[in-house]
PDB file of C-alpha atoms in Angstrom:
ATOM      1  CA  UNK A  27      64.445  -6.978  49.385  1.00 59.00           C
ATOM      2  CA  UNK A  28      63.503  -5.215  46.231  1.00 70.00           C
ATOM      3  CA  UNK A  29      62.012  -6.993  43.318  1.00 90.00           C
ATOM      4  CA  UNK A  30      64.539  -7.898  40.578  1.00 94.00           C
ATOM      5  CA  UNK A  31      64.254  -6.172  37.201  1.00 96.00           C
ATOM      6  CA  UNK A  32      63.518  -8.290  34.077  1.00 97.00           C
ATOM      7  CA  UNK A  33      67.196  -7.594  33.205  1.00 97.00           C
ATOM      8  CA  UNK A  34      68.402  -9.184  36.280  1.00 96.00           C
ATOM      9  CA  UNK A  35      65.861 -12.104  36.055  1.00 97.00           C
ATOM     10  CA  UNK A  36      67.162 -12.769  32.544  1.00 97.00           C
ATOM     11  CA  UNK A  37      70.742 -13.059  33.991  1.00 96.00           C
ATOM     12  CA  UNK A  38      72.292  -9.691  32.983  1.00 96.00           C
ATOM     13  CA  UNK A  39      74.161  -8.795  29.939  1.00 95.00           C
ATOM     14  CA  UNK A  40      76.110 -12.022  29.617  1.00 96.00           C
ATOM     15  CA  UNK A  41      72.866 -14.181  29.443  1.00 97.00           C
ATOM     16  CA  UNK A  42      71.069 -11.686  27.229  1.00 97.00           C
ATOM     17  CA  UNK A  43      74.108 -11.646  24.789  1.00 97.00           C
ATOM     18  CA  UNK A  44      73.694 -15.512  24.506  1.00 97.00           C
ATOM     19  CA  UNK A  45      70.055 -15.141  23.968  1.00 97.00           C
ATOM     20  CA  UNK A  46      70.491 -12.485  21.306  1.00 97.00           C
ATOM     21  CA  UNK A  47      73.164 -14.370  19.556  1.00 97.00           C
ATOM     22  CA  UNK A  48      70.778 -17.329  19.192  1.00 98.00           C
ATOM     23  CA  UNK A  49      67.652 -15.127  18.186  1.00 96.00           C
ATOM     24  CA  UNK A  50      69.552 -13.192  15.503  1.00 97.00           C
ATOM     25  CA  UNK A  51      70.984 -16.504  14.043  1.00 97.00           C
ATOM     26  CA  UNK A  52      67.448 -17.762  14.010  1.00 98.00           C
ATOM     27  CA  UNK A  53      66.108 -14.772  12.175  1.00 97.00           C
ATOM     28  CA  UNK A  54      68.925 -15.140   9.739  1.00 96.00           C
ATOM     29  CA  UNK A  55      67.743 -18.752   9.051  1.00 97.00           C
ATOM     30  CA  UNK A  56      63.904 -18.094   9.276  1.00 98.00           C
ATOM     31  CA  UNK A  57      62.503 -18.463   5.732  1.00 97.00           C
ATOM     32  CA  UNK A  58      60.005 -15.689   6.478  1.00 96.00           C
ATOM     33  CA  UNK A  59      62.531 -13.034   7.402  1.00 96.00           C
ATOM     34  CA  UNK A  60      65.925 -14.289   6.453  1.00 97.00           C
ATOM     35  CA  UNK A  61      66.113 -12.135   3.386  1.00 95.00           C
ATOM     36  CA  UNK A  62      66.003  -9.095   5.653  1.00 94.00           C
ATOM     37  CA  UNK A  63      69.312 -10.114   7.204  1.00 94.00           C
ATOM     38  CA  UNK A  64      71.179 -11.212   4.184  1.00 94.00           C
ATOM     39  CA  UNK A  65      74.360  -9.025   3.679  1.00 94.00           C
ATOM     40  CA  UNK A  66      73.982  -7.293   6.994  1.00 93.00           C
ATOM     41  CA  UNK A  67      76.703  -6.813   9.583  1.00 96.00           C
ATOM     42  CA  UNK A  68      75.209  -9.465  12.057  1.00 96.00           C
ATOM     43  CA  UNK A  69      77.953  -8.973  14.688  1.00 97.00           C
ATOM     44  CA  UNK A  70      77.216  -5.411  14.899  1.00 96.00           C
ATOM     45  CA  UNK A  71      73.469  -5.998  14.764  1.00 95.00           C
ATOM     46  CA  UNK A  72      73.854  -8.388  17.743  1.00 97.00           C
ATOM     47  CA  UNK A  73      75.827  -5.923  19.576  1.00 96.00           C
ATOM     48  CA  UNK A  74      73.088  -3.341  19.168  1.00 95.00           C
ATOM     49  CA  UNK A  75      70.231  -5.774  19.889  1.00 95.00           C
ATOM     50  CA  UNK A  76      72.075  -6.849  23.223  1.00 96.00           C
ATOM     51  CA  UNK A  77      72.236  -3.049  24.182  1.00 96.00           C
ATOM     52  CA  UNK A  78      68.607  -2.524  23.278  1.00 94.00           C
ATOM     53  CA  UNK A  79      67.405  -5.668  24.988  1.00 94.00           C
ATOM     54  CA  UNK A  80      69.403  -4.635  28.121  1.00 95.00           C
ATOM     55  CA  UNK A  81      68.033  -1.248  28.314  1.00 94.00           C
ATOM     56  CA  UNK A  82      64.553  -2.476  27.579  1.00 93.00           C
ATOM     57  CA  UNK A  83      64.436  -4.829  30.383  1.00 95.00           C
ATOM     58  CA  UNK A  84      65.743  -2.570  33.089  1.00 94.00           C
ATOM     59  CA  UNK A  85      69.532  -2.752  32.507  1.00 94.00           C
ATOM     60  CA  UNK A  86      72.142  -0.257  31.868  1.00 86.00           C
ATOM     61  CA  UNK A  87      70.838   2.420  29.299  1.00 72.00           C
ATOM     62  CA  UNK A  88      73.872   2.180  26.860  1.00 84.00           C
ATOM     63  CA  UNK A  89      71.979   1.787  23.522  1.00 87.00           C
ATOM     64  CA  UNK A  90      74.049   3.320  20.692  1.00 89.00           C
ATOM     65  CA  UNK A  91      71.702   2.533  17.868  1.00 88.00           C
ATOM     66  CA  UNK A  92      68.856   4.615  16.096  1.00 89.00           C
ATOM     67  CA  UNK A  93      65.327   4.490  17.333  1.00 85.00           C
ATOM     68  CA  UNK A  94      63.107   1.703  16.081  1.00 87.00           C
ATOM     69  CA  UNK A  95      61.006   3.915  13.911  1.00 88.00           C
ATOM     70  CA  UNK A  96      64.071   5.133  12.022  1.00 88.00           C
ATOM     71  CA  UNK A  97      65.775   1.586  11.702  1.00 87.00           C
ATOM     72  CA  UNK A  98      62.598   0.048  10.284  1.00 88.00           C
ATOM     73  CA  UNK A  99      61.542   3.066   8.153  1.00 85.00           C
ATOM     74  CA  UNK A 100      60.909   2.109   4.607  1.00 83.00           C
ATOM     75  CA  UNK A 101      61.266  -1.715   5.158  1.00 87.00           C
ATOM     76  CA  UNK A 102      57.470  -2.141   4.741  1.00 87.00           C
ATOM     77  CA  UNK A 103      57.432  -5.118   7.299  1.00 91.00           C
ATOM     78  CA  UNK A 104      54.422  -7.312   7.270  1.00 92.00           C
ATOM     79  CA  UNK A 105      52.668  -8.333  10.496  1.00 93.00           C
ATOM     80  CA  UNK A 106      53.572 -11.885   9.425  1.00 95.00           C
ATOM     81  CA  UNK A 107      57.262 -11.048   9.479  1.00 95.00           C
ATOM     82  CA  UNK A 108      56.951  -9.429  12.939  1.00 94.00           C
ATOM     83  CA  UNK A 109      55.169 -12.419  14.461  1.00 95.00           C
ATOM     84  CA  UNK A 110      57.928 -14.605  12.851  1.00 97.00           C
ATOM     85  CA  UNK A 111      60.529 -12.452  14.572  1.00 96.00           C
ATOM     86  CA  UNK A 112      58.680 -12.693  17.817  1.00 96.00           C
ATOM     87  CA  UNK A 113      58.422 -16.326  17.587  1.00 97.00           C
ATOM     88  CA  UNK A 114      62.200 -16.642  17.105  1.00 98.00           C
ATOM     89  CA  UNK A 115      62.591 -14.542  20.266  1.00 97.00           C
ATOM     90  CA  UNK A 116      60.349 -16.866  22.245  1.00 97.00           C
ATOM     91  CA  UNK A 117      61.954 -19.885  20.880  1.00 98.00           C
ATOM     92  CA  UNK A 118      65.501 -18.744  21.673  1.00 97.00           C
ATOM     93  CA  UNK A 119      64.436 -17.691  25.177  1.00 97.00           C
ATOM     94  CA  UNK A 120      62.624 -21.114  25.799  1.00 97.00           C
ATOM     95  CA  UNK A 121      65.683 -22.934  24.386  1.00 97.00           C
ATOM     96  CA  UNK A 122      67.829 -21.227  26.924  1.00 97.00           C
ATOM     97  CA  UNK A 123      65.639 -22.044  29.866  1.00 97.00           C
ATOM     98  CA  UNK A 124      64.036 -18.632  30.489  1.00 97.00           C
ATOM     99  CA  UNK A 125      61.098 -18.937  32.647  1.00 96.00           C
ATOM    100  CA  UNK A 126      57.410 -18.461  31.283  1.00 97.00           C
ATOM    101  CA  UNK A 127      56.843 -15.297  33.305  1.00 97.00           C
ATOM    102  CA  UNK A 128      59.910 -13.689  31.809  1.00 97.00           C
ATOM    103  CA  UNK A 129      59.115 -14.823  28.256  1.00 98.00           C
ATOM    104  CA  UNK A 130      55.639 -13.312  28.606  1.00 97.00           C
ATOM    105  CA  UNK A 131      57.106 -10.116  29.946  1.00 97.00           C
ATOM    106  CA  UNK A 132      59.342  -9.741  26.958  1.00 97.00           C
ATOM    107  CA  UNK A 133      56.624 -10.588  24.546  1.00 96.00           C
ATOM    108  CA  UNK A 134      54.481  -7.960  26.107  1.00 96.00           C
ATOM    109  CA  UNK A 135      57.417  -5.401  25.632  1.00 95.00           C
ATOM    110  CA  UNK A 136      57.777  -6.546  21.975  1.00 94.00           C
ATOM    111  CA  UNK A 137      54.193  -5.992  21.215  1.00 93.00           C
ATOM    112  CA  UNK A 138      54.193  -2.627  22.855  1.00 94.00           C
ATOM    113  CA  UNK A 139      56.814  -1.512  20.258  1.00 92.00           C
ATOM    114  CA  UNK A 140      54.855  -2.934  17.401  1.00 93.00           C
ATOM    115  CA  UNK A 141      53.788   0.615  16.127  1.00 89.00           C
ATOM    116  CA  UNK A 142      57.370   1.686  16.154  1.00 89.00           C
ATOM    117  CA  UNK A 143      58.225  -1.096  13.655  1.00 90.00           C
ATOM    118  CA  UNK A 144      55.115  -1.345  11.518  1.00 89.00           C
ATOM    119  CA  UNK A 145      53.692   1.593   9.687  1.00 70.00           C
ATOM    120  CA  UNK A 146      50.036   1.296  10.815  1.00 54.00           C
TER     121      UNK A 146
END
């Protein structure tokens, strides 16, 4: 039997959509980053994040958004804001019973993308 992808272990698109809904809501309420989400089209953002999350974890590659570098260009995000966003992802995953191995794998993926989000 082949090893399951992270996408499969996370429960596929349905479970990832639930996680993303929670984590974007956490971002929008997080005092360190909530201003970044004020006035944004959160339903559309959630849709794109679900697509990105699915593709990045081994699911169907149907991401319709722009690349991370373009999306975050000119935002001048701080490392503190990035860590706050990562913390929200971890909290959402843990809150939905995602296992420690999968949480750690997602965190590893997120940190691998740090250079695409922050202008170092």
